PDB file of C-alpha atoms in Angstrom:
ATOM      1  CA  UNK U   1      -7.707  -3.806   7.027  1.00 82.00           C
ATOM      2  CA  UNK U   2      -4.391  -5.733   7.510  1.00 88.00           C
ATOM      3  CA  UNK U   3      -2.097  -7.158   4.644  1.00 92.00           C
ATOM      4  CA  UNK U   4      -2.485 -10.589   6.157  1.00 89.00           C
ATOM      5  CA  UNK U   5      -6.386  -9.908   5.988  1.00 91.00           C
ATOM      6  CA  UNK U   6      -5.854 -10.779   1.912  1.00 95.00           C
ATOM      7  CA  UNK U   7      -6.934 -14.353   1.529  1.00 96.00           C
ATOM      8  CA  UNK U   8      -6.156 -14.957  -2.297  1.00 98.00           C
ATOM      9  CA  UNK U   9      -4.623 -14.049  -5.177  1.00 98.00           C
ATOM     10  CA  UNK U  10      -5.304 -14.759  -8.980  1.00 98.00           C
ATOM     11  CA  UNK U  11      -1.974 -14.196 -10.645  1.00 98.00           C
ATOM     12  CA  UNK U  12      -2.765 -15.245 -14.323  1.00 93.00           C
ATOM     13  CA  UNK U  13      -1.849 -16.084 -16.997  1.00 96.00           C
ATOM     14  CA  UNK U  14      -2.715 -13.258 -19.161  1.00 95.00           C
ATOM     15  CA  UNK U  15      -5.934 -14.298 -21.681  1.00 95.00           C
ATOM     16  CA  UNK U  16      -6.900 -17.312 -20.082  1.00 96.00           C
ATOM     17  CA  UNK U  17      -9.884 -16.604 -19.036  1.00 94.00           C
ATOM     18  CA  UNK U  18      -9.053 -15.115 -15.406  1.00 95.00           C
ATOM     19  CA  UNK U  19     -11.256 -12.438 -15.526  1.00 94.00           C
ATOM     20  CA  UNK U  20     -14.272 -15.004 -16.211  1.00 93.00           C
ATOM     21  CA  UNK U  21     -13.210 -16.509 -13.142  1.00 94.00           C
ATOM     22  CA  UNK U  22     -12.785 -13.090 -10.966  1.00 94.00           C
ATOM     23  CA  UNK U  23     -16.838 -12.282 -12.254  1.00 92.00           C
ATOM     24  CA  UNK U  24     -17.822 -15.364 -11.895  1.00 91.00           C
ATOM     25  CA  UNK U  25     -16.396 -15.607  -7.806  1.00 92.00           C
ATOM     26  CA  UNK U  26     -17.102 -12.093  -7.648  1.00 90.00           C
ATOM     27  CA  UNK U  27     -21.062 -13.275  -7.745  1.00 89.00           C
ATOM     28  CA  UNK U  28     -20.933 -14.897  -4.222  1.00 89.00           C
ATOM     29  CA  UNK U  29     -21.216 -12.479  -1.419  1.00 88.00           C
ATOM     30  CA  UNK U  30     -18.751 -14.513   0.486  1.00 89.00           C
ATOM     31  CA  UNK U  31     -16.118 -13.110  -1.723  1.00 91.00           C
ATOM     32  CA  UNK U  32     -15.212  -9.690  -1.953  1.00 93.00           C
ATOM     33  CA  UNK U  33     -12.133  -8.775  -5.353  1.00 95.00           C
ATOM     34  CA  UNK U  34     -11.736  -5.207  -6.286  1.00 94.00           C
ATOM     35  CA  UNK U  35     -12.837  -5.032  -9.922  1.00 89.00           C
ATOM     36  CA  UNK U  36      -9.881  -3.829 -11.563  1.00 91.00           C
ATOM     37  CA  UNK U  37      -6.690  -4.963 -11.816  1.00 96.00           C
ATOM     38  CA  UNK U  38      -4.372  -3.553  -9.063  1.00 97.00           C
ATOM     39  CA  UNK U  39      -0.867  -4.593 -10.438  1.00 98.00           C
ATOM     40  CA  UNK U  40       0.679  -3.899  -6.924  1.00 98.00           C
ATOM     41  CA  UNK U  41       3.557  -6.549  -6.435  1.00 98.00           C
ATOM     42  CA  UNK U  42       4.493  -6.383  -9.872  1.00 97.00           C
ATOM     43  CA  UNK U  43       4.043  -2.506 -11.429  1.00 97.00           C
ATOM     44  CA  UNK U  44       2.843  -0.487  -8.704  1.00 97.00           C
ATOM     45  CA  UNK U  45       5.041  -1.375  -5.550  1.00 97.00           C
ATOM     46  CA  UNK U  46       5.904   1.921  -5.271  1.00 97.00           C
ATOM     47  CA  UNK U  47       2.896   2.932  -4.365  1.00 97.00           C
ATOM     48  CA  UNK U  48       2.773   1.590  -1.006  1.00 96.00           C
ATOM     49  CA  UNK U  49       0.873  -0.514   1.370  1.00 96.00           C
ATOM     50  CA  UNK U  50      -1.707   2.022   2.227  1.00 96.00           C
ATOM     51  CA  UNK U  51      -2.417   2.770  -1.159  1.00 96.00           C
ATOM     52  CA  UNK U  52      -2.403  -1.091  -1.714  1.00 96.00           C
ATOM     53  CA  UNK U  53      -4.887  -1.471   1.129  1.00 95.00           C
ATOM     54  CA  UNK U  54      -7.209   1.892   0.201  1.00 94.00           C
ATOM     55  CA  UNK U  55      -8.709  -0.812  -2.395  1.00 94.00           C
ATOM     56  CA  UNK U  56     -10.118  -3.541  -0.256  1.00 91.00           C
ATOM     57  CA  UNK U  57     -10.903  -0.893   2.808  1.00 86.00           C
ATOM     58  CA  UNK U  58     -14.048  -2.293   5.023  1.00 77.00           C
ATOM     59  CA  UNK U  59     -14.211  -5.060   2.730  1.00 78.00           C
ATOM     60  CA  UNK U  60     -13.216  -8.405   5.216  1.00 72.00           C
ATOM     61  CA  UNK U  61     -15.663  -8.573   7.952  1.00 78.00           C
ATOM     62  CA  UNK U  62     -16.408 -12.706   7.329  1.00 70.00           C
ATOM     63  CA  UNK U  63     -16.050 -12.666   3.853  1.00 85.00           C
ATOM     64  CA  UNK U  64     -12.888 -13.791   2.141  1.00 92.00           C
ATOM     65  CA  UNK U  65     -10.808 -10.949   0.329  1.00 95.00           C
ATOM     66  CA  UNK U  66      -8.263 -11.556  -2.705  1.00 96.00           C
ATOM     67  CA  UNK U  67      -7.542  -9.780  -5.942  1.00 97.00           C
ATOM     68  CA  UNK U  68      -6.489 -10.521  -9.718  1.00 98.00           C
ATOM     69  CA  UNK U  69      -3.688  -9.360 -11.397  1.00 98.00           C
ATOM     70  CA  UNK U  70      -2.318 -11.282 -14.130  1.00 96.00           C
ATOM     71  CA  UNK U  71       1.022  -9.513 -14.374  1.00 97.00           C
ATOM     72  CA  UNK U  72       1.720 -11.308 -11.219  1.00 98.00           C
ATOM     73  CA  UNK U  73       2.526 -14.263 -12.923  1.00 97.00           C
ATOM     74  CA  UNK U  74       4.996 -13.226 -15.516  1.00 95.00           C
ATOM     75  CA  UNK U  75       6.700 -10.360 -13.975  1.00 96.00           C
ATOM     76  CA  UNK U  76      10.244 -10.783 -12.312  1.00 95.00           C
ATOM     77  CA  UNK U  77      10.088 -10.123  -8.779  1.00 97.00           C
ATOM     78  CA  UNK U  78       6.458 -10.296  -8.257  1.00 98.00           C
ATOM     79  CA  UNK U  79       6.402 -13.609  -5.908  1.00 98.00           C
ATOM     80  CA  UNK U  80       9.124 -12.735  -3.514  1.00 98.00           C
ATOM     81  CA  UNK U  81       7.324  -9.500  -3.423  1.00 98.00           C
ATOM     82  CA  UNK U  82       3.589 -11.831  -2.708  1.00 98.00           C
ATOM     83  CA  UNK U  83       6.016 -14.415  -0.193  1.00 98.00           C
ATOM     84  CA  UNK U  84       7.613 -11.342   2.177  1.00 97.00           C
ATOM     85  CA  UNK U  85       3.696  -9.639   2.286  1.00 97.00           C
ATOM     86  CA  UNK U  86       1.605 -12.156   1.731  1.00 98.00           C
ATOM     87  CA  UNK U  87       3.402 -15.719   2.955  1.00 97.00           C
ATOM     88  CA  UNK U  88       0.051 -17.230   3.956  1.00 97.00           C
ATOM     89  CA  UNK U  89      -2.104 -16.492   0.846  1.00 98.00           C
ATOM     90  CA  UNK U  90      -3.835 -18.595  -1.353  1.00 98.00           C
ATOM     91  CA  UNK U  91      -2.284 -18.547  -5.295  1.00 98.00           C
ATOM     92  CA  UNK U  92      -4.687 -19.376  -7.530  1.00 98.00           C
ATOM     93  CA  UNK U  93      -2.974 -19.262 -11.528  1.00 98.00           C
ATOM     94  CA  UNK U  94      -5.701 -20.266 -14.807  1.00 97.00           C
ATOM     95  CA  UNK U  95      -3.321 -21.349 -17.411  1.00 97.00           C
ATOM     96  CA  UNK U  96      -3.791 -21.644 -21.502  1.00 97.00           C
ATOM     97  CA  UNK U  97      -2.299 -23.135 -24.487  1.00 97.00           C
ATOM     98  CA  UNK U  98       0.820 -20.883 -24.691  1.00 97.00           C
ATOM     99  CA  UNK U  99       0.245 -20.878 -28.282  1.00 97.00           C
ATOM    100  CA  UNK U 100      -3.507 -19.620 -28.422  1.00 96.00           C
ATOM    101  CA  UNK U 101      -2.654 -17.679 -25.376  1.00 97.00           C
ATOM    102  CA  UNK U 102       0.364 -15.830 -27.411  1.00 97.00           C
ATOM    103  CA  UNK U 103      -2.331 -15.388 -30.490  1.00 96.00           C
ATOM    104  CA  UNK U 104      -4.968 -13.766 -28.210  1.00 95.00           C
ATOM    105  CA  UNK U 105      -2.734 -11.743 -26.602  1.00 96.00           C
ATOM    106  CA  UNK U 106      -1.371 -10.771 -30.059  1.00 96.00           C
ATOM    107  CA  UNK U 107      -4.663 -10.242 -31.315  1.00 94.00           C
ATOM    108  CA  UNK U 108      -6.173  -8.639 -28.529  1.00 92.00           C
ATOM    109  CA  UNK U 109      -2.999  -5.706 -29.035  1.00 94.00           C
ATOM    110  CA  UNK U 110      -4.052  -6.033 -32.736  1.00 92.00           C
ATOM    111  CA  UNK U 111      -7.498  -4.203 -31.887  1.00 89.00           C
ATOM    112  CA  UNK U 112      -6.041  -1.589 -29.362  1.00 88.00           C
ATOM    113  CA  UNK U 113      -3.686  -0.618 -32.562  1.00 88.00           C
ATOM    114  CA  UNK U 114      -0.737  -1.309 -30.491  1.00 92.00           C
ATOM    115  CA  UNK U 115       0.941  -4.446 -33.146  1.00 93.00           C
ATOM    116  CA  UNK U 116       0.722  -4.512 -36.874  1.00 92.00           C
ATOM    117  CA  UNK U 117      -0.332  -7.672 -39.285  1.00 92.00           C
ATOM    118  CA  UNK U 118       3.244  -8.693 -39.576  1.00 95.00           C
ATOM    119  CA  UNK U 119       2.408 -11.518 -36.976  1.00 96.00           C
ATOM    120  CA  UNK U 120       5.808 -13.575 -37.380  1.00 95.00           C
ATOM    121  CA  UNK U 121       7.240 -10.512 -35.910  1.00 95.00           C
ATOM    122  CA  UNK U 122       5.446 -11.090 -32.722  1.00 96.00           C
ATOM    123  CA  UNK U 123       5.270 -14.737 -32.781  1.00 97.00           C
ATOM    124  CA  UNK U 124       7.792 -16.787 -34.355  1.00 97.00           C
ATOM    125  CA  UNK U 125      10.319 -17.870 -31.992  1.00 96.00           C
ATOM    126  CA  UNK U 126      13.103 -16.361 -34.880  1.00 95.00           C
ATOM    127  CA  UNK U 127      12.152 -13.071 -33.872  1.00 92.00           C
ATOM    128  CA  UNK U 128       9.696 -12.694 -31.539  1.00 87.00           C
ATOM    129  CA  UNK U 129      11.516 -14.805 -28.421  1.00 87.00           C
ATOM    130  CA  UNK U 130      11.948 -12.496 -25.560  1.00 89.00           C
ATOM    131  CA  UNK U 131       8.967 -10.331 -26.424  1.00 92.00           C
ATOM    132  CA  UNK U 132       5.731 -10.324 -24.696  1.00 93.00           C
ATOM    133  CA  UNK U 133       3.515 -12.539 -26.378  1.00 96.00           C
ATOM    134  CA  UNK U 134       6.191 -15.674 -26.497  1.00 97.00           C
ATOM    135  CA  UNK U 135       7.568 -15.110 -22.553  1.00 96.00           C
ATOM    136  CA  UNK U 136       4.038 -15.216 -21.198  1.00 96.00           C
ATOM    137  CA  UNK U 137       3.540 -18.729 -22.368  1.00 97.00           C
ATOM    138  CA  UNK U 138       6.589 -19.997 -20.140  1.00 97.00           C
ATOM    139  CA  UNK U 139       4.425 -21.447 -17.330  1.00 98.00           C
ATOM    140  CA  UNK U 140       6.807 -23.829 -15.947  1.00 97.00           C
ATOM    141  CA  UNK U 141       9.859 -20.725 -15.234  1.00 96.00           C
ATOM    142  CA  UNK U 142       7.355 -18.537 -13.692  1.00 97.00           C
ATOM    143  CA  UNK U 143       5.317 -21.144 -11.040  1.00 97.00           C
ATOM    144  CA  UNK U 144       8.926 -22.151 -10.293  1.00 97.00           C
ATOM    145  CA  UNK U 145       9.112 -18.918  -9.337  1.00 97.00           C
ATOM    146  CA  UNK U 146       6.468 -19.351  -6.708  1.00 98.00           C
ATOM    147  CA  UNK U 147       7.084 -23.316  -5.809  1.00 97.00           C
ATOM    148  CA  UNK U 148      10.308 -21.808  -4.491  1.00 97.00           C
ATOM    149  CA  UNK U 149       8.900 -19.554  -2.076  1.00 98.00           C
ATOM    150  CA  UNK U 150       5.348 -21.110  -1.226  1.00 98.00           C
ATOM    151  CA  UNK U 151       4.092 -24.291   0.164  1.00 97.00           C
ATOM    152  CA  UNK U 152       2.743 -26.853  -2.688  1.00 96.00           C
ATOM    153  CA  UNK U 153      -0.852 -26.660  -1.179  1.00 97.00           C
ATOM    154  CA  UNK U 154      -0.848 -22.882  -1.475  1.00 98.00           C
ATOM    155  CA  UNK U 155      -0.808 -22.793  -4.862  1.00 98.00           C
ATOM    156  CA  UNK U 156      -3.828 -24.315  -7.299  1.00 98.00           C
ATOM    157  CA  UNK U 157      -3.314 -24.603 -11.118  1.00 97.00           C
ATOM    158  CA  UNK U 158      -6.269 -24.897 -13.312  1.00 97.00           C
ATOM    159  CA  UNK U 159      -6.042 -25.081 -17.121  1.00 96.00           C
ATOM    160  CA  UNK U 160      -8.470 -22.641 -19.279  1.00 96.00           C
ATOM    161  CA  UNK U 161      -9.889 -25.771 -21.649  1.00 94.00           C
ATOM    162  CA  UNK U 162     -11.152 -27.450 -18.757  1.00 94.00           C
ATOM    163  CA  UNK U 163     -12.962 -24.461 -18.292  1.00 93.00           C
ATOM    164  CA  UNK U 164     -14.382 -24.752 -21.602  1.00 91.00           C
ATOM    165  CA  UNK U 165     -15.370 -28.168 -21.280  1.00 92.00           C
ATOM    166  CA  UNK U 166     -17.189 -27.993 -17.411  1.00 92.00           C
ATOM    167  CA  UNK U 167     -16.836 -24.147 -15.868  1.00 91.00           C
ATOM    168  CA  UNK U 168     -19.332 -25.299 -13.239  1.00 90.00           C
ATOM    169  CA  UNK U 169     -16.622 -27.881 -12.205  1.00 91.00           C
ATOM    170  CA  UNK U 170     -13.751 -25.431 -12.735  1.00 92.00           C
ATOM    171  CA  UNK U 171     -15.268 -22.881 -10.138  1.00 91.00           C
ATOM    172  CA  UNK U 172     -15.941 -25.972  -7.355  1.00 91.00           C
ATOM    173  CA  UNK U 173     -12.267 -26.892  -7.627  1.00 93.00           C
ATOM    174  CA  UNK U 174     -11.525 -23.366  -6.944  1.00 95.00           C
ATOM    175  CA  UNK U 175     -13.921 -22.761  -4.233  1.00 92.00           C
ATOM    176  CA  UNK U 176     -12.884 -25.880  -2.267  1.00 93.00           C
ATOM    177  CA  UNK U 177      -9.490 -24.784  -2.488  1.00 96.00           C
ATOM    178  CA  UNK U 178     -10.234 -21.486  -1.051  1.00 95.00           C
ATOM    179  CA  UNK U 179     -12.158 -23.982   1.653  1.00 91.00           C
ATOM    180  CA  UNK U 180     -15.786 -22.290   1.124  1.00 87.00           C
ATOM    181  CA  UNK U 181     -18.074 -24.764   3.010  1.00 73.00           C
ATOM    182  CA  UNK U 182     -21.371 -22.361   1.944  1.00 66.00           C
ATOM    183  CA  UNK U 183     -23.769 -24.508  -0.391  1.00 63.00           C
ATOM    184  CA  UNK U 184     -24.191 -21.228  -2.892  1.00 60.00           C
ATOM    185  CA  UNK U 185     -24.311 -22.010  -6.232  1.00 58.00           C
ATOM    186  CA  UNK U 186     -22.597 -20.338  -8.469  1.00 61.00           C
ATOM    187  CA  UNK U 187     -23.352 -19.804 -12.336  1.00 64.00           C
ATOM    188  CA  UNK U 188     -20.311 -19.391 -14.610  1.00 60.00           C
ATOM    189  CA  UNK U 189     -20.658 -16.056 -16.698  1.00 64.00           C
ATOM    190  CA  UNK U 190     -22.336 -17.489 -20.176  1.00 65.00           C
ATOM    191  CA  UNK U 191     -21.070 -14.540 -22.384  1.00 56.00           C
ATOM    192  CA  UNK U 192     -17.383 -14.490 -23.090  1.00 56.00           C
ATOM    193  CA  UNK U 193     -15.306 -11.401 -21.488  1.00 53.00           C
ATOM    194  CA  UNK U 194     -13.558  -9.598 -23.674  1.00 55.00           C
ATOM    195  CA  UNK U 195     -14.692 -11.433 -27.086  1.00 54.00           C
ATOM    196  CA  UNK U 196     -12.189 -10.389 -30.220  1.00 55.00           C
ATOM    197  CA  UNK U 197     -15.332 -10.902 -32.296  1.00 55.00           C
ATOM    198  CA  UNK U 198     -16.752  -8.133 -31.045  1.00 59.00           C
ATOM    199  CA  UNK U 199     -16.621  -4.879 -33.409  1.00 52.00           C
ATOM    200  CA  UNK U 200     -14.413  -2.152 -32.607  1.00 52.00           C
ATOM    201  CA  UNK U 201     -12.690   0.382 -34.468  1.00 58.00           C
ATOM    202  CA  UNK U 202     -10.294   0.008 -36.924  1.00 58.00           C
ATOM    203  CA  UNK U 203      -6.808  -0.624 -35.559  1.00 58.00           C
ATOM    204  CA  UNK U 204      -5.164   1.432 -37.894  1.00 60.00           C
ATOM    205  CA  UNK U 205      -7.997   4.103 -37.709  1.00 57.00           C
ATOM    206  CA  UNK U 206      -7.574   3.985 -33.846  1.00 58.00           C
ATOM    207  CA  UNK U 207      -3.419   4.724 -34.030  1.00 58.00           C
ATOM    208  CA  UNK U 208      -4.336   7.546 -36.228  1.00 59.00           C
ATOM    209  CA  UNK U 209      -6.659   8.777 -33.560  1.00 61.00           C
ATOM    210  CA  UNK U 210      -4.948   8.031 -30.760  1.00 66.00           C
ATOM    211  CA  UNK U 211      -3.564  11.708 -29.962  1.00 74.00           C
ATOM    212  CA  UNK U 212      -7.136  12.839 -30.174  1.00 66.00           C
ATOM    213  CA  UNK U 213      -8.037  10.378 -27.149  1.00 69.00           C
ATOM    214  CA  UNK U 214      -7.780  12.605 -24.244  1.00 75.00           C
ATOM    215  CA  UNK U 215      -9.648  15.209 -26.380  1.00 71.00           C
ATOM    216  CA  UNK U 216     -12.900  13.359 -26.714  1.00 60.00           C
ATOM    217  CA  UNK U 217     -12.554  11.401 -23.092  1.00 70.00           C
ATOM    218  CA  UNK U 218     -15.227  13.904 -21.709  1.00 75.00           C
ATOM    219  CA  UNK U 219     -17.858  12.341 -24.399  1.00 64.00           C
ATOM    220  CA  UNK U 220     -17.329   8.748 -24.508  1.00 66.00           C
ATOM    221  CA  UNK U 221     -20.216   8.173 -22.407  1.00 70.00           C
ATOM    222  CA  UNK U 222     -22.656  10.697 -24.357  1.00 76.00           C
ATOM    223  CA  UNK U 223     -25.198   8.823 -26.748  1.00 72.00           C
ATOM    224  CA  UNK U 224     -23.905  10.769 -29.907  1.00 66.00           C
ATOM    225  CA  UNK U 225     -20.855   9.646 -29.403  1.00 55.00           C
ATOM    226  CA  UNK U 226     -21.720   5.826 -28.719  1.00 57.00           C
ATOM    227  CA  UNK U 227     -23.816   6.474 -32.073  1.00 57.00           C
ATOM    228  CA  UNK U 228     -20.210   7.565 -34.020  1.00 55.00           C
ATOM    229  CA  UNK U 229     -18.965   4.355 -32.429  1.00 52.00           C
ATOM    230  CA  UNK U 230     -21.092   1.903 -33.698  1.00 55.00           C
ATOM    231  CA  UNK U 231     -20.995   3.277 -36.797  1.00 54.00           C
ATOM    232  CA  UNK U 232     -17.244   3.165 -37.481  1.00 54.00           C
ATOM    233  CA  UNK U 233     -17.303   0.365 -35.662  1.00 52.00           C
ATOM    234  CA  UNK U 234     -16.681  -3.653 -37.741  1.00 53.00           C
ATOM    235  CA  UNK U 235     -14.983  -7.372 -36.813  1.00 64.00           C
ATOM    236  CA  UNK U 236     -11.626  -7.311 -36.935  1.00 74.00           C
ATOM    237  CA  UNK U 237      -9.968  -9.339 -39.584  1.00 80.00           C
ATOM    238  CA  UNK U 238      -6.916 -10.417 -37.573  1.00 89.00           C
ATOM    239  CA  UNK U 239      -3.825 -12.467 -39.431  1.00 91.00           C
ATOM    240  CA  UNK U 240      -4.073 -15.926 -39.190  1.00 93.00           C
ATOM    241  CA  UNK U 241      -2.151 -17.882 -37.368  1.00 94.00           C
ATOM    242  CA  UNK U 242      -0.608 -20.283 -40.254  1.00 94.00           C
ATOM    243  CA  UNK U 243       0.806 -24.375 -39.387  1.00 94.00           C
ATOM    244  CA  UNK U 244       4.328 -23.258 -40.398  1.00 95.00           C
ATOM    245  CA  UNK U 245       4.307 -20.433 -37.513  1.00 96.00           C
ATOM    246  CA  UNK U 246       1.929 -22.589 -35.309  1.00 95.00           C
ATOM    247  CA  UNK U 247       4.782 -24.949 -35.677  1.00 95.00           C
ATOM    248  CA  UNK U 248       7.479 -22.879 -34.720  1.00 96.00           C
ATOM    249  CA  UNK U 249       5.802 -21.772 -31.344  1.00 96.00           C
ATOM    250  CA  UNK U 250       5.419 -26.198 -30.956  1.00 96.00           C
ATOM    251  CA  UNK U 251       8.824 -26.251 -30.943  1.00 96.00           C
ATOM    252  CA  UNK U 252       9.372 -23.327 -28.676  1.00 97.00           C
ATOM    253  CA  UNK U 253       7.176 -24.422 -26.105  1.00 97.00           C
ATOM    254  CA  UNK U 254       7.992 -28.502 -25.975  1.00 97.00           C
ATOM    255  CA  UNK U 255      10.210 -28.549 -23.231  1.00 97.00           C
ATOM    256  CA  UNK U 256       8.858 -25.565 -21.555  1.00 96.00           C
ATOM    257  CA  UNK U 257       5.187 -28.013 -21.247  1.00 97.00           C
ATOM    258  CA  UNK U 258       7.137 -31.292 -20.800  1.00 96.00           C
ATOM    259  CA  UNK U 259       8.273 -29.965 -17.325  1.00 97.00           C
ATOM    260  CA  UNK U 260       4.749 -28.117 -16.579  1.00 97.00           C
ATOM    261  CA  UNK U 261       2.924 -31.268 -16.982  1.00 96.00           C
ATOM    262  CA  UNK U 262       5.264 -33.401 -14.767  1.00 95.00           C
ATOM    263  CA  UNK U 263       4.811 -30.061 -12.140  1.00 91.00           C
ATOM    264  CA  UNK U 264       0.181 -30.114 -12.491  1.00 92.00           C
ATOM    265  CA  UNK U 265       0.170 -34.105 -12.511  1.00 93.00           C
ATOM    266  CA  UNK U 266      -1.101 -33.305 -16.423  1.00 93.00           C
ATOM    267  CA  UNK U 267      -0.347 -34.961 -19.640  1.00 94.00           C
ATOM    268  CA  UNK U 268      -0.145 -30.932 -21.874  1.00 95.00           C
ATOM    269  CA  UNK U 269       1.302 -32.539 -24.633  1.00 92.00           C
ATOM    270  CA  UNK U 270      -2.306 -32.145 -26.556  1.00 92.00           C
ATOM    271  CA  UNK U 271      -1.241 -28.583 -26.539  1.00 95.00           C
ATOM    272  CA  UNK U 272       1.364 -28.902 -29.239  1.00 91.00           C
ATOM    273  CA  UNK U 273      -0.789 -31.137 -31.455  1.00 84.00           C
ATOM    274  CA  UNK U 274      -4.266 -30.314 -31.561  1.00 70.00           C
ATOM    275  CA  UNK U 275      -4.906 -27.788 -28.333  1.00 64.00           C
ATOM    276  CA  UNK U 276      -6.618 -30.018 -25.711  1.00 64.00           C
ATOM    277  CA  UNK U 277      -5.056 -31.716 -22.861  1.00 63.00           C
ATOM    278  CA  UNK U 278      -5.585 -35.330 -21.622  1.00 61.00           C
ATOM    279  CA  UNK U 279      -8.302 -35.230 -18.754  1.00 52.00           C
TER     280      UNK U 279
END
């Protein structure tokens, strides 16, 4: 196994649905993607080529290899990194509402205990810009990152709400950009990965507990434990995103979208309104 042997990359954006679309390629046997995330031109350079390799070893023989790492699309570096290694590899980025996609994010940090309720601290422009949640939304400064570097037709943008409207569509545009010619049918996962409905433990319980964690890491898989679980376990009433601070973010974002949408061939200004996008 070669570096040039990877065929594709997923490089985000973070909560928009990219692992739905790594399980749902991952289902043709045509297609082999390591199932976690390997972060390797972005956090784990370091680590080397072999170790890089290690994860996809006796994996190519006719079928096409890539990988998903969503910190590829956000993190400084990572697509000169993906143009000296990889110069001949498909780019494949799922993009969201920045504003829901800053919310989920938000929320999804909410359950692991890692962010309080105060959500304007995260979110609103005021204080949050430069943080996590509000940089991952700038689509247009990080594909310019790989537009620089990469040939147009190398690189395939697909938005997460036309997922939601037609994922059986969404994972033919993909496939005939990676140029699969099998007839295989593919079924789009029906449940939703990583739901924040789903219960969980208290996020304030969990910070609490968190210095317990490697403790109790030989018995997460026991049944008494999974029992404990379920029990502490509730929905998670998150803070709500309010219109004055969904707003804010509008503003934030306007110019940011204005130049993605003249980049994808997309009217996105439905984003700052009401969510959707013009078809």
């Amino acid at each position: 196994m070669k570096l040039q042997d990877i065929d594709f990359l997923i490089i985000g954006a973070t909560k928009s649905a990219t692992t739905w679309l790594q399980q749902s390629l991952q289902q043709d046997p045509n297609i082999y993607m390591p199932a976690p995330e390997l972060h390797y031109f972005s956090r784990y350079y370091d680590r080397g080529e072999e170790w890089y390799l290690s994860n996809f070893e006796g994996q190519k023989d006719q079928r096409l290899v890539g990988e998903k790492s969503n910190s590829y699309m956000d993190t400084e570096g990572a697509a000169e990194r993906i143009k000296q290694k990889l110069p001949k590899a498909l780019l494949i980025a799922q993009l969201r509402n920045p504003i829901e996609r800053a919310y989920s994010d938000y929320c999804m940090l909410y359950r692991r205990g890692e962010v309080d309720r105060d959500i304007a601290r995260y979110l609103d422009p005021r204080s949050g810009a430069g943080g996590r949640f509000l940089n991952g939304g700038l689509y247009f400064q990080q594909l310019q990152a790989y537009l620089d570097r990469f040939p147009a037709e190398q690189i395939l943008v697909v938005l997460y709400e036309d997922m939601k409207i037609d994922a059986s569509a969404q994972l033919d545009r993909v496939r005939r950009f990676m140029k699969m010619t099998n007839d295989l049918p593919l079924r789009p996962l029906e449940k939703k990965v990583k739901d924040k409905a789903e219960p969980v433990i208290n996020p304030t319980l969990r910070r609490l507990l968190r210095p317990l964690k490697p403790l109790v890491a030989p018995f997460r898989k026991s049944a008494s434990f999974k029992k404990l679980r379920s029990i502490a376990a509730a929905e998670v009433q998150y803070a709500p995103l309010s219109g004055e601070l969904r707003a804010r973010m509008s503003d934030f974002y306007a110019a940011e979208i204005e130049k993605l949408g003249t980049i994808v061939g997309r009217d996105l200004d439905g984003w700052l309104r009401n969510g959707s996008v013009q078809q």
